[in-house]
XYZ file of C-alpha atoms in Angstrom:
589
model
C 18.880 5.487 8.159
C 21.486 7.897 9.103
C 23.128 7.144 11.950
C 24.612 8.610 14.473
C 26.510 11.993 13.831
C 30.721 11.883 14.787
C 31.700 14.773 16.386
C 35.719 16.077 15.682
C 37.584 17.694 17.791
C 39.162 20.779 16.689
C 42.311 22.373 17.771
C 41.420 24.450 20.910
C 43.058 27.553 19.140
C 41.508 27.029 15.926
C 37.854 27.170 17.707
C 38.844 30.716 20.069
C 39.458 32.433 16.504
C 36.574 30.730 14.678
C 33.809 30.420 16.712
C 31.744 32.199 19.274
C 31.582 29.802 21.002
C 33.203 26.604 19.708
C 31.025 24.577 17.903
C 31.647 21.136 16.650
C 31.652 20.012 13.175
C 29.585 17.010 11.897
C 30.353 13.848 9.358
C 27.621 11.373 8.512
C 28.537 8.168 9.631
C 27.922 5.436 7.005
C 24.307 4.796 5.645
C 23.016 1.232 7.052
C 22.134 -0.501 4.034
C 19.925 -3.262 3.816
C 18.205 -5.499 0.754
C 14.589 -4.143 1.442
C 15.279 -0.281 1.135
C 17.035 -1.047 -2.293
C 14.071 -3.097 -3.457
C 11.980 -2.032 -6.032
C 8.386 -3.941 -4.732
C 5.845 -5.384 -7.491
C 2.195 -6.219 -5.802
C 0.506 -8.861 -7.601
C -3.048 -9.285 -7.272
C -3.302 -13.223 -7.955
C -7.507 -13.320 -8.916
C -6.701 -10.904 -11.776
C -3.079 -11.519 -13.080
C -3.082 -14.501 -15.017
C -5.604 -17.585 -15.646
C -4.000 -21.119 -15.992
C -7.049 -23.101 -16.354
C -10.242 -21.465 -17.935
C -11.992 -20.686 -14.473
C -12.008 -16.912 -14.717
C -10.263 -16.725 -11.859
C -6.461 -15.898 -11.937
C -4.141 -18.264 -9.784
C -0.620 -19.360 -8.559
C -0.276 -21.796 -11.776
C -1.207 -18.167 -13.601
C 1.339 -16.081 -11.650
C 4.115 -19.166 -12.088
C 4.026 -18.943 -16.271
C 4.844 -15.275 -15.717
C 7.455 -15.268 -13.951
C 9.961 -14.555 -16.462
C 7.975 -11.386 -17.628
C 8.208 -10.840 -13.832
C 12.007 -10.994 -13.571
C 11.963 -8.864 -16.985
C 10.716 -5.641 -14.748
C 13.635 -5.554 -13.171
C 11.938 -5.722 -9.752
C 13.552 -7.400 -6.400
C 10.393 -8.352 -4.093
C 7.328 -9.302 -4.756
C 3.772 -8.559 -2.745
C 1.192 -11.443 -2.795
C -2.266 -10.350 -1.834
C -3.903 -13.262 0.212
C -3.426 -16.216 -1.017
C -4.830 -18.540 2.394
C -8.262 -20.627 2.585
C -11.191 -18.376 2.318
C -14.760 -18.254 1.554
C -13.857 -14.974 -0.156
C -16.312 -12.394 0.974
C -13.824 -9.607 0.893
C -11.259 -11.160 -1.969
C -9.162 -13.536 0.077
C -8.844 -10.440 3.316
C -11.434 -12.782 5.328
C -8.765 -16.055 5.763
C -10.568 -19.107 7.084
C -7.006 -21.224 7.163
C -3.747 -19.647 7.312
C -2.393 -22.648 6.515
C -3.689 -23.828 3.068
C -4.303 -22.110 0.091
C -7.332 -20.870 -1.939
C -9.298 -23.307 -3.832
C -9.419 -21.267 -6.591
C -6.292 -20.235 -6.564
C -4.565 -23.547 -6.556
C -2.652 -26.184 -3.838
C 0.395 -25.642 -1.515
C 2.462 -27.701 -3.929
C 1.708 -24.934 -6.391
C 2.542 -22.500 -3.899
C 5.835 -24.166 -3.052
C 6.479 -24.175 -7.351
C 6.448 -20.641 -7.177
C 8.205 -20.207 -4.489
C 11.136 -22.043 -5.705
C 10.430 -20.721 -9.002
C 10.714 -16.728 -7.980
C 14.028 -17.595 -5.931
C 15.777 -19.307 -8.853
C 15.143 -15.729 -10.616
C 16.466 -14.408 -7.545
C 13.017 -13.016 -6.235
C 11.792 -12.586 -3.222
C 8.323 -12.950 -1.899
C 6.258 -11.193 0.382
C 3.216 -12.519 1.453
C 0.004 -10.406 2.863
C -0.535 -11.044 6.729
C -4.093 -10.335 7.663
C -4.896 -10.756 11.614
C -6.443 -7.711 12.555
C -9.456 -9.903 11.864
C -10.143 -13.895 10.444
C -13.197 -15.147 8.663
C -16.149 -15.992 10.335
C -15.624 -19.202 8.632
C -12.472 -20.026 10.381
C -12.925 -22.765 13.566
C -11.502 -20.190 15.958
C -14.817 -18.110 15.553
C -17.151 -21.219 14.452
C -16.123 -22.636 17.973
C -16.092 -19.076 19.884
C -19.980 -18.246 18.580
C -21.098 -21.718 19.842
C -21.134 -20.853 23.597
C -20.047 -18.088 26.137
C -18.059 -20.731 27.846
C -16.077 -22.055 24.972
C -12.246 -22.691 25.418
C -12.170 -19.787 22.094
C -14.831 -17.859 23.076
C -12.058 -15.095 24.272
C -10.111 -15.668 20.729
C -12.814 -12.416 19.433
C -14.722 -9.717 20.770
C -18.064 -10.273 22.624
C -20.601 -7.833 24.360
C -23.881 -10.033 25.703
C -26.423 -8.588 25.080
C -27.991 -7.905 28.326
C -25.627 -5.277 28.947
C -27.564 -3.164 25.961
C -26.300 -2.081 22.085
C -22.195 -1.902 22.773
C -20.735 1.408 21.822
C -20.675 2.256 18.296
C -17.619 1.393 16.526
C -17.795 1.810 12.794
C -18.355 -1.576 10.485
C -16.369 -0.186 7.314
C -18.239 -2.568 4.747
C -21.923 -2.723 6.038
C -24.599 -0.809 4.579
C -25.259 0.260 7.744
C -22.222 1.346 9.067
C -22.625 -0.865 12.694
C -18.804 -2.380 13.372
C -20.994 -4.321 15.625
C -22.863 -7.610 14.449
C -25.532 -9.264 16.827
C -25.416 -13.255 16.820
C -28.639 -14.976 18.291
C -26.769 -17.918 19.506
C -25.319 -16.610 22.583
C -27.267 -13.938 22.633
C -24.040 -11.367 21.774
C -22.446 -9.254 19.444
C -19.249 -9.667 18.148
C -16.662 -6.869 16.445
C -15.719 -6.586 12.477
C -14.094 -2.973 12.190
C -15.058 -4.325 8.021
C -17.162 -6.612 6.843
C -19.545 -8.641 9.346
C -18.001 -11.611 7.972
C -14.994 -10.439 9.094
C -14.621 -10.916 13.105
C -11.897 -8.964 14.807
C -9.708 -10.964 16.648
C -8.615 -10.622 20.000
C -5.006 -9.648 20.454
C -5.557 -8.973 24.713
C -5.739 -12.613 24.020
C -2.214 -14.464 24.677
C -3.159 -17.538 23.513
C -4.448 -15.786 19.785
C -0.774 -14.322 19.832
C 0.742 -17.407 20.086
C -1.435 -18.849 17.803
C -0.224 -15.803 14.887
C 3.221 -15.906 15.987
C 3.052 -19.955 15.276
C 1.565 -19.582 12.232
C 3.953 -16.741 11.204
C 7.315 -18.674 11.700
C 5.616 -21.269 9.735
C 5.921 -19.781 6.249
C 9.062 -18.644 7.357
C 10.443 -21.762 7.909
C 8.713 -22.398 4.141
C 10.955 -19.826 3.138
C 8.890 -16.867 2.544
C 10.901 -13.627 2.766
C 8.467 -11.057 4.158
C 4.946 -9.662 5.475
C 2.891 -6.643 4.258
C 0.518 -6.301 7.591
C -2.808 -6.025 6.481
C -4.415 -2.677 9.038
C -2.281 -4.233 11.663
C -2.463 -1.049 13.478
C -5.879 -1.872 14.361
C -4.961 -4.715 16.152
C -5.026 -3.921 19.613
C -8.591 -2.575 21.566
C -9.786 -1.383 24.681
C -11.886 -3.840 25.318
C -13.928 -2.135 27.606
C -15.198 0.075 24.289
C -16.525 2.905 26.122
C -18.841 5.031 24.298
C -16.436 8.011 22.236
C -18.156 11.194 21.755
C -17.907 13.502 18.600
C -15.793 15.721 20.446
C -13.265 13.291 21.518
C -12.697 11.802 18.284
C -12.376 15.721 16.973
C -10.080 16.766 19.772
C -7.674 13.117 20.582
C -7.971 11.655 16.818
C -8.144 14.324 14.292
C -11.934 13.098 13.555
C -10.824 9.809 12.232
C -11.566 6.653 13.866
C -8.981 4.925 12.029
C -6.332 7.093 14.126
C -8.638 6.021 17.195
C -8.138 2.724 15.850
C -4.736 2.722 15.672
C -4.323 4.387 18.958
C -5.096 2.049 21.213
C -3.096 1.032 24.258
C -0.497 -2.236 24.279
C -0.218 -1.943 20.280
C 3.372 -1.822 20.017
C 3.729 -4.227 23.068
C 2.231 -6.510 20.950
C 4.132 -5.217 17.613
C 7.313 -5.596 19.801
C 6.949 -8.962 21.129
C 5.772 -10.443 17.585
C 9.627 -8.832 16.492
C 11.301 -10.827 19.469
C 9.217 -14.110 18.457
C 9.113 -13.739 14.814
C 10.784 -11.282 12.838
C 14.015 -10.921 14.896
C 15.171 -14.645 13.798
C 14.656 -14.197 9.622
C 16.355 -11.449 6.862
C 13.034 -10.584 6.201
C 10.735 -7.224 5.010
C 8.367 -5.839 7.370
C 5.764 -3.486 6.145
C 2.613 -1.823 8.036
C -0.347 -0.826 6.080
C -0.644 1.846 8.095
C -4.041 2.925 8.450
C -4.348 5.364 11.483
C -0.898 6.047 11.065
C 0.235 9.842 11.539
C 3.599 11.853 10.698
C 3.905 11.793 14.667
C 3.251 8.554 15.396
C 5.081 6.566 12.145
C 8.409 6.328 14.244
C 6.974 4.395 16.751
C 6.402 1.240 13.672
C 9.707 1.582 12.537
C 12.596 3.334 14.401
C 15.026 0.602 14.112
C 15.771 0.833 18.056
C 12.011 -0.389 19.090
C 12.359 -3.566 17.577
C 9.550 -3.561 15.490
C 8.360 -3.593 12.136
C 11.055 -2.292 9.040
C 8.631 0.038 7.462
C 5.352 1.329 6.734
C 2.777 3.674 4.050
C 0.329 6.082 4.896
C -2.626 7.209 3.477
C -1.862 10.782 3.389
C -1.445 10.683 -0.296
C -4.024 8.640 -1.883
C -6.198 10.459 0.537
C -5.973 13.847 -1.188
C -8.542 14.890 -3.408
C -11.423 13.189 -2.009
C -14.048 15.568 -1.600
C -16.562 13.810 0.945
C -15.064 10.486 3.058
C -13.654 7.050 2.186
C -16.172 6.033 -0.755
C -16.886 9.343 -2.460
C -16.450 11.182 -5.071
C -12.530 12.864 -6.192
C -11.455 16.578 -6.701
C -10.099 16.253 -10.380
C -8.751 19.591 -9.144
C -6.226 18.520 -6.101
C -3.980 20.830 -5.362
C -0.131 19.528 -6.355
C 0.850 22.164 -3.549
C -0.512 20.209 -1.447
C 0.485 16.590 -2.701
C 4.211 18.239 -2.675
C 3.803 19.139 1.188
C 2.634 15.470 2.135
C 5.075 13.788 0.592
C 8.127 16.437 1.503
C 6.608 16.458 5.348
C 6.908 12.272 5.255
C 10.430 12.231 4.063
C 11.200 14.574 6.646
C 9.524 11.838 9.197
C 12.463 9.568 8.341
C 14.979 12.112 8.082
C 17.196 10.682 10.810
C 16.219 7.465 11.435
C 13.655 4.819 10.217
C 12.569 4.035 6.596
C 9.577 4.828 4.592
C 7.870 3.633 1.180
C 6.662 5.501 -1.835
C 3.125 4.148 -4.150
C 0.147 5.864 -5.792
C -1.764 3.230 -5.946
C -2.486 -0.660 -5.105
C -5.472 -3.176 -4.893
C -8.085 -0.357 -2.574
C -7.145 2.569 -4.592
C -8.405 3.785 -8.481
C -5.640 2.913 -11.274
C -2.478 5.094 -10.908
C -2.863 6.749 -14.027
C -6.569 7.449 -14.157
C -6.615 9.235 -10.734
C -2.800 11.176 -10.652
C -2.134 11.514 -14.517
C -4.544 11.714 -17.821
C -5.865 8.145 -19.151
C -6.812 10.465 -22.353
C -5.347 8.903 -25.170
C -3.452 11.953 -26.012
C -1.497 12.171 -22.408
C -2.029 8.616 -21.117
C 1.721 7.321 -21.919
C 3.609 10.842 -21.263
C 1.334 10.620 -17.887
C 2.497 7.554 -16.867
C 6.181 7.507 -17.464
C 5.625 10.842 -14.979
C 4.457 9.036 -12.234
C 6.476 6.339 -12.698
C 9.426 8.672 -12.815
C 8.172 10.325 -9.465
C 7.634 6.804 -7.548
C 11.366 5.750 -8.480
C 13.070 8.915 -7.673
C 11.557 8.940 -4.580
C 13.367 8.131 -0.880
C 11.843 5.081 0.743
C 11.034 1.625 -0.824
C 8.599 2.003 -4.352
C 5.565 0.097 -4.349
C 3.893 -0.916 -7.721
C 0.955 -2.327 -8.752
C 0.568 -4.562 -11.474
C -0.805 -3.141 -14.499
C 0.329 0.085 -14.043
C 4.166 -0.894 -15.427
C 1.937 -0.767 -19.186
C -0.643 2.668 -18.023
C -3.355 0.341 -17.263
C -6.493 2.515 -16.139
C -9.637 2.688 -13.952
C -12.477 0.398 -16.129
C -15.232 3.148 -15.927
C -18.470 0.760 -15.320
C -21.596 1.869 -15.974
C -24.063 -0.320 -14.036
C -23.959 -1.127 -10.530
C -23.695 -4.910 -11.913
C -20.480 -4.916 -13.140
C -18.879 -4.178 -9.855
C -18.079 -7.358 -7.346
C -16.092 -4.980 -4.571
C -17.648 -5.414 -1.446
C -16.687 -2.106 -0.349
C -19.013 -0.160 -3.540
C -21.814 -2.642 -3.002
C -22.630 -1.922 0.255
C -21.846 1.984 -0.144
C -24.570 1.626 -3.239
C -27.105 -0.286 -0.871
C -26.221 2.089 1.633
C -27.780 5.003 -0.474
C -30.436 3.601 -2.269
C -31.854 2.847 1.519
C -31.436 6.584 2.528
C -32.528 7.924 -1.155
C -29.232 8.876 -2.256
C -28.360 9.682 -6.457
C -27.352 6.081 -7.355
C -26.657 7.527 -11.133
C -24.224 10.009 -9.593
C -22.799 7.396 -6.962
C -22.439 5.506 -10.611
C -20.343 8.601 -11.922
C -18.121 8.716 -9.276
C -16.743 5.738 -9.288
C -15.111 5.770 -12.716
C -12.729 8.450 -11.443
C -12.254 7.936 -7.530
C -13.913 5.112 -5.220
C -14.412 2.186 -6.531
C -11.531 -0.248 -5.723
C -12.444 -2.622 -9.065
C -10.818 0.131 -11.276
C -7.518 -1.502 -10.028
C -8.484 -5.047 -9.969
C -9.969 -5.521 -13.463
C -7.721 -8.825 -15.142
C -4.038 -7.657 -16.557
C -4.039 -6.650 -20.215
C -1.751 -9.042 -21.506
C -2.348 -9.047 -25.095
C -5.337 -7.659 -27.498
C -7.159 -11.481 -27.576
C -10.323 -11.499 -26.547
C -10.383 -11.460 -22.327
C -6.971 -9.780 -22.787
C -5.428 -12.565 -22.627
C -6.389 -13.238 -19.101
C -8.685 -16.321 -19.433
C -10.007 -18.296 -21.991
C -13.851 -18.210 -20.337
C -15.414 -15.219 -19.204
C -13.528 -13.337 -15.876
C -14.208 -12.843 -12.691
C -14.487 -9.351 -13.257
C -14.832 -7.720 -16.783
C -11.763 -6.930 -18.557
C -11.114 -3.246 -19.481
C -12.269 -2.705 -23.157
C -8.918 -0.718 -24.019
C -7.099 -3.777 -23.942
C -6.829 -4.246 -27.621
C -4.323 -1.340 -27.836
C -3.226 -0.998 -24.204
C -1.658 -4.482 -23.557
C 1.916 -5.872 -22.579
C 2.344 -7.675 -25.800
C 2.288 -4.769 -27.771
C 4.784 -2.474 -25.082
C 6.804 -5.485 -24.995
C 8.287 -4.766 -28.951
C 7.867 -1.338 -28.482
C 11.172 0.417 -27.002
C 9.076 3.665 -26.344
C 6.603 2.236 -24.435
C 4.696 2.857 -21.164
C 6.731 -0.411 -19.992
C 10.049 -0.617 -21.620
C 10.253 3.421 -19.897
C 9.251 1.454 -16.760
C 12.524 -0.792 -17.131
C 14.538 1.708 -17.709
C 13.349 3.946 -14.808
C 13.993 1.119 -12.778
C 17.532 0.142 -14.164
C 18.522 3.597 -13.612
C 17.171 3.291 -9.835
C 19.682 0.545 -9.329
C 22.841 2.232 -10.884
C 22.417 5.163 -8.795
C 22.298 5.360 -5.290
C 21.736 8.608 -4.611
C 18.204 7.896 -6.336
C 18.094 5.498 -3.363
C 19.617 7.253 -0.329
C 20.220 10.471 -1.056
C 19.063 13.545 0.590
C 15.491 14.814 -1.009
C 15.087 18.816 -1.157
C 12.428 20.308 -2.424
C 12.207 22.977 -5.022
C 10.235 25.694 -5.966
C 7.466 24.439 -3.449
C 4.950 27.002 -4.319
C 4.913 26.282 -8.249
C 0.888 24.947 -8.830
C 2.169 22.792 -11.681
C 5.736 21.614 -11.510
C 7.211 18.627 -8.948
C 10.845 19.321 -8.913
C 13.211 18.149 -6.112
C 16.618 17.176 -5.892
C 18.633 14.093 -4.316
C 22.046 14.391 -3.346
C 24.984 11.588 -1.830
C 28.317 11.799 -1.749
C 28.991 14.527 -3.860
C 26.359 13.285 -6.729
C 23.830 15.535 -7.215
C 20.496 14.783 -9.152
C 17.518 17.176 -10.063
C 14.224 15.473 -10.662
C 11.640 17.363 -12.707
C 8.158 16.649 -12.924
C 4.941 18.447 -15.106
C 1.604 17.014 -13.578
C -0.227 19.339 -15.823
C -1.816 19.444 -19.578
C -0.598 22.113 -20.741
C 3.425 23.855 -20.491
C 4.820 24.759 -17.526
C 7.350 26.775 -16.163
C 10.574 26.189 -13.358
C 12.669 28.335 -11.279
C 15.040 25.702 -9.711
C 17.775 28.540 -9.504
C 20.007 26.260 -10.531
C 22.691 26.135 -13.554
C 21.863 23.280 -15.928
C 24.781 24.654 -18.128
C 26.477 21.281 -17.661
C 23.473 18.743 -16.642
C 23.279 15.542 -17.843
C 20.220 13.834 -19.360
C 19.579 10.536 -17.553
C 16.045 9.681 -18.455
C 13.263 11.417 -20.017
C 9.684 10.887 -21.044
C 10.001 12.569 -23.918
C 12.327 11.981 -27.162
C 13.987 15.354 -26.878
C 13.869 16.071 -23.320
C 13.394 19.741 -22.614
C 16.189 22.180 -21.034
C 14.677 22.187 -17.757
C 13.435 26.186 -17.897
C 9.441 24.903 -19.334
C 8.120 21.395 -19.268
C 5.740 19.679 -21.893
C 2.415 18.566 -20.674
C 3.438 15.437 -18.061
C 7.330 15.933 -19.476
C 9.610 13.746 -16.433
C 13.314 15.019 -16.838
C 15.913 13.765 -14.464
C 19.158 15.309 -14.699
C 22.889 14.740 -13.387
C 23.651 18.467 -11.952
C 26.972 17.468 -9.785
């Protein structure tokens, strides 16, 4: 954040001769620093990071005899997908008790062990808050579907059914696309914006509040040092859910109902009041998924004087390139003009105040270098040392998914059977009831949709199972693991992962990779990311090929006397034409 601007006062005659009229000079005042915008974030995805016990299934025993490779990254924080009691219908995002773990995954005394384990590395660890919506499986709803009178009945959202179908509101995993699921026993339907297994819960509610806020301050107290807030801009509804025309969406909401969804009135009442009962008393991250969330509405989540959340991501950039909605298939032709402008127009968003983040790819989106970079074994490497290069050059906190430290990439199934996302089952059900090209629903999902290309098991050696289980996984394990692993990176100094280190090392040493200003360069250029990033008086010029094939720079800027700091190449190149993928970042002041 920058804060507020110091104004001098000059000598009265010093302005008459100057200036027409006088006009006052500025100085930055000090940047605000805190732990979280330095932090380089690592998201672990605990069902397919490590195996302690044969099951398939990876675990918090699994996570715990990493650790040390964890601490090797270099990282400061990391992201825990959910973790809590659940029947697992959508992966651990339908919790059933927010206050015990997964079977599968292990016990609270494990949890505790790695807990205590990540802080003696000096780790911190951010857990993934999901109450936009609860499993049906949890008591609150198992109690509120038994009667229209019960003390939780109001704890979700209920239309009886003698009032006819309730609005449509989108169901984001049901093969029929209903957000609305009809339940016999009271003769109602209840709301799941996702799965139907997935009730929304009802924030208008003060006593469901209470009941998060409770919970919350709980694994605080247990010494957790953050939240990543699963959709939580979906949280709040009118709950009158009048009926929203085509038209309306187009004209108030861009034509999205997640920015309907996130629109909704009392949502950063709520946001606010969880700061003053929660967050306010801990050192701790805050992070929105931020679904819904627009360039002109992101300052609301995180200007520093509403008391709200510390940051959040959009979707702006893993959004680009799909040709036809949320599950279809990607433009291997997106336009890097266009990836430059969303990413330049969101660092302008927290130009002044707030913070952002930076990631290309996590747990719902295809493997970082499959879908920005070339998984061809000729580019794969040079591809994604780029990218990494771009995420931690970037302004705003870098998040990173495990795997990609090593180039892991998308899996490439080919049979509907070998996928367990919830999300690409019911999109394949979905068209085989309307008569839609399964085969070339099939195709598509090796390059864009389907959210298993990021969660196949981490490549940790060339063993059989990658060295993720001893027994068959969860999910089959990419066949490239025998030469793409972390074993093998590990002794290599060139590698995918020991460039990842370094990138990260060099992050640290400099802060102007952290706080400086970002300027664009060369904006128009259809095959070059070049920008530069500049504090107090240090001056660094980021270059960037996203292309196959050469390519050419104007920066307009003498490199006479730049500095090499990092390059993805062994003989970096001068900065006038880049090899195919070539990252050079150079000292220029």
């Amino acid at each position: 954040m920058k804060p507020k601007n110091i104004l001098f006062v000059l000598p009265i005659l010093f302005s008459c001769l100057l200036f027409k009229p006088a006009v006052a000079q500025e100085k930055k005042a000090p940047i605000e620093k805190k732990w979280w915008k330095e932090a380089v974030v690592y998201q672990i995805y605990p069902r397919s990071f490590k195996d302690s016990n044969g099951d398939g299934v990876g675990d918090i025993k699994g996570i715990i005899s990493k650790l040390d490779y964890i601490k090797s990254l270099g990282i400061d924080v990391v992201w825990l997908n959910p973790i809590y009691g659940s029947p697992n219908a959508d992966n651990g995002y339908d919790i059933s008790d927010y206050q015990a773990i997964m079977k599968e995954f292990g016990t609270m005394e494990d949890f505790d062990a790695l807990l205590k384990g990540m802080h003696q590395r000096g780790l911190k660890l951010v857990m993934d808050l999901v109450v936009n919506h609860s499993s049906d499986e949890h008591k609150w709803f198992q109690e509120s579907r038994k009667s229209r009178d019960n003390p939780y009945r109001d704890y979700y959202h209920w239309w009886p059914a003698e009032k006819g179908k309730p609005a449509f509101r989108p169901g984001a995993f049901e093969a029929d696309g209903s957000g609305w699921r009809y339940d016999k026993t009271t003769d109602s339907y209840y709301l799941h914006y996702f799965n139907y297994k997935q009730p929304d819960l009802n924030w208008e509610n003060p006593k469901v509040r209470q009941e998060i806020y409770t919970m919350m301050n709980w694994w605080f107290k247990k010494g957790i040092d953050g939240f990543r807030m699963d959709v939580i801009p979906f949280i709040a509804k009118d709950t009158t859910f009048p009926v929203i025309t085509k038209e309306e969406l187009d004209s108030k909401y861009e034509g999205r109902w997640d920015v309907y969804f996130a629109s909704n009135p009392n949502l950063h009442n709520y946001l606010q009041e969880m700061n003053k009962e929660v967050l306010s008393k801990y050192d701790v991250m805050s992070v929105a998924e931020g679904a819904g969330m627009l360039k002109s509405t992101a300052l609301n989540f995180v200007d520093p004087e509403r008391h709200e959340l510390n940051m959040g991501y959009h979707f702006d950039g893993t959004n680009l390139g799909y040709v036809t909605g949320y599950f279809k298939k990607m433009n291997p032709n997106w336009s890097l003009v266009e990836f430059k402008k969303i990413y330049s127009d969101w660092d302008a968003v927290y130009d002044k105040k707030g913070w952002g983040t930076i990631y290309l790819g996590n747990h719902d989106q295809p493997r970082m270098t499959s879908r920005w970079g070339n998984d061809s074994p000729e580019f794969r490497d040079y591809s994604s040392k780029m990218l990494t290069t771009f995420l931690l050059s970037m302004k705003g906190t870098p998040y990173y998914y495990n795997g990609d430290e090593i180039g892991m990439t998308n899996a490439k199934f080919n049979k509907i059977e070998d996928y367990k996302d919830i999300e690409t089952l019911a999109e394949y059900e979905r068209l085989k009831n309307t008569g839609g090209n399964l085969k070339q629903f099939i195709e598509d999902q090796k390059t864009g949709g389907a959210r298993d290309n990021g969660r196949t098991p981490f490549q940790w050696n060339d063993s059989k199972n990658g060295g993720f289980s001893t027994s068959e996984p969860w999910l089959k394990v990419n066949d490239n693991h025998v030469t793409l692993n972390a074993a093998a990176q590990d002794k290599d100094p060139n590698s995918v992962l020991n460039y990842f280190r370094k990138m990260v090392k060099l992050r640290k040493n400099n802060p102007v990779l952290i706080y400086g200003k970002y300027t664009l360069i060369d904006a128009k250029n259809p095959n070059i990311y070049a920008y530069t990033r500049e504090l107090d008086g240090k001056k660094v010029l980021v270059m960037l090929n996203f292309r196959s094939k050469k390519a050419k720079l104007n920066t307009k800027i003498n490199l006479k006397n730049a500095k090499l700091l990092i390059g993805n190449y062994t003989k970096s190149s001068n900065g006038l034409e880049l090899k195919p993928y070539e990252a050079v970042v150079l000292a220029i002041k």
